Amino acid sequence: MLKIENLHVRVDDTPILKGISLDIKPGEVHAIMGPNGSGKSTLSHVLAGRAGYEVTAGTVSYLGRSLLEMKPEERAREGVFLAFQYPVEIAGVSNIYLLKAALNAIRKHKGLSEVDAMDFLKLVKEKIKAVNLDEQFLYRGVNEGFSGGEKKRNEILQMAVLEPRLCILDETDSGLDIDALRLVAEGVNSLRSPDRSFILVTHYQRLLNYIKPDCVHVLAYGRIVKSGDASLALELEKKGYGWVDQLVSVGA
Amino acid sequence: MSPAQHYVEHYRTLALPGRHLPWLRRLREEAQSRFSEAGFPSPREEEWKYTNVSALEKKLFVPSVGTPTAVADTSALARLRLEDAWSLVFVDGIYSAEHSVTDGLPEGVIATSLANALERYPDRIEGLFNQAVPQDAHGFIAFTIAYFRDGAFVHLPPGKILDKPLQVIHFSTRPDGLSVARNLVALEQNAEATVVETYAGTGDLSYLTASVTEISVGENAGLEHYKLQSETVKGYHFGGIYAREARSARFRQHHLAFGGLLARTEIHAHLGLGAECELDGLFLATGRRHLDTQTLIHHRAPCGTSRETYRGIAADRARGVFSGRIVVHPDAQKTDAEMSNRNLLLSEDAEIDSKPQLEIHADDVKCAHGVTVGQLDPEAVFYLESRGVDEPTARNMLTFAFANEMVEKIRPSSLNRLVQDELLSSLPQSDIRKDWL
Ligand SMILES: Nc1ncnc2c1ncn2[C@@H]1O[C@H](COP(=O)(O)OP(=O)(O)O)[C@@H](O)[C@H]1O
Ligand SMILES: [Mg+2]
């Protein structure tokens, strides 16, 4: 599904990612853990196509195509979805307009007709119930005045409606109470399927109590310093991020 | 021949209304000689610094002669019409009874053409005409006094309430045509009305419309006044709205400007004791348009409240100008005035000049103002792109959102829809699909 090879990324002449390689097969869930500032959001943004990042080396292949050559909206239409760590507030564009615009853009790309208004409303109402947001959130500006947790659940709502192939969740679990965390985990688990993959960027192990990852990678200083199975997350939790520094100095 | 002489020549042969009234003849003659001397305003005048109308002097617009022209393109006119509203329609500056709808107006309410009113109610007009315009009137105002052919006259006796909007449509159909109008709207005490002025033209004709509206809102009366300026892409427009509010009067004006090549609207309000004034406005300037709005609020008596909210958008190589002036006179203690002006630039070549001015001559007042000029938030654009929305559509969605907050303030629903349509069709790259609505 996604193959990242030796990815180097700079921001304003500062190297941030220094040779990332990842191979994510269809149906797999990969967790990326690491201390603040290690480059997790940078990786997520580069995959989604945000401007301002300079790729100095490496390749990213997504479903056999070169992802980095695609425009952000093209990536989205091809099934890449990023749940942002800090979703932006957009006054005046209602949530439901955005969902409709996004869904129609994807449908058009697939050669399908515009979604029927009634079907759409039914779909959206069903999905919003699943993330436990009131229906009135559909008619508010995108994330406008939403609490931190509501913004995160709104990202999951969009993901559930758009049914992407590759879901990247950038610290969607941060700042959530245990009930909201469960809702997010259920949102992910209900979407798991053999042809859909996930990258879960997280700071804490606790999300992984609810979503069992196939692989766990530890990112530090722009490099993946260790990869393993689900037990690596537990080990990291026990030993703390100080252990990562040891790994780095050993590796260096 | 100078442009002023050109107009003097043209109008010499035209039968202008109200010739039988000495007071009006005198006003016209004075105005004519002022206009002959000074012509249209020049950028040397401080208030015209950003809006150069010298292009107008190179073109010679011609007033229509005789009876009203039949509107060939009736669909363009029909599109502008509000459902469920009375209407006074002026085609090329002349009243068209055929296109107007005035039946069923409440007893005692007058809605007719000014030419007709000058015949039937000359004394009433004399008491209202030229009372609200600034005394040191510039060339455009002098021009309208000298040469107005017609305009709307609306009068509500005390306590009368119009339960439907009254729409005044000024529609231009002739190439290089000239329409000069004076409109009068007077509400006696406790009366209430909604008046919608609409300006447009056929196709992409070039023409000049100069239209001054004087408004008198009586004691405790309430007027909601809208102006939709949707002139053609080559149209020239000068508009003035000058309102006087008596004690405890309420005046709400909403100005929406999307059209014209060079267009300016001035909106002045004079507030009496305890009067309320709300000025809202939105302009969207695309292409090479130049859209100028000048507002002036005079707090002349104590306890007045004014709220002013303006938004401007300029794209392509367009230019927007906003000047918001609030004057609190020495007697106007306990004035409460707020002004906000937010502007959005959509291209590097677009320009918006915003000039707020507070002049406070009383000490016990509350006045606040804020101005911003910014661009679309790139984070928001990327967020939409990351959901599959292409960049032009994302930018349009965000621009629409910015503007729509002003459209939502429009209360008559049919006008709300009309303005939303105007807005959508005026957005840059308006041909892209609006499947997000
Ligand atoms: N736009 C930017 N400009 C400058 N530095 C940046 C920018 N974005 C990220 N960085 C830097 O890149 C590093 C990685 O940041 P980020 O990817 O946000 O880390 P994480 O998500 O793992 O906390 C940090 O040192 C951060 O300061
Ligand atoms: Mg981050």
Coordinates of C-alpha atoms in Angstrom, one line a residue, chain B residues 28 85 105 117 150 182 190 193 218-219 257 300 325 335 347 353 357 362 369 407 428:
Chain B
R28 CA -31.2 73.2 -10.7
A85 CA -42.5 42.8 -3.0
L105 CA -50.1 49.4 -0.9
A117 CA -44.8 63.3 -7.2
D150 CA -36.8 60.8 -12.2
R182 CA -33.0 61.4 -7.2
N190 CA -43.7 55.2 14.1
A193 CA -40.6 49.8 6.0
G218 CA -39.2 60.1 11.6
E219 CA -39.5 59.8 15.4
A257 CA -21.6 45.8 -4.2
R300 CA -25.5 64.9 16.6
R325 CA -15.9 58.1 9.3
T335 CA -22.9 57.9 22.2
S347 CA -4.3 38.2 -5.3
D353 CA -7.4 50.9 1.0
Q357 CA -11.7 57.9 11.1
A362 CA -17.7 64.7 23.4
H369 CA -13.1 50.5 15.7
V407 CA -25.2 38.0 3.4
P428 CA -13.3 34.3 -9.2

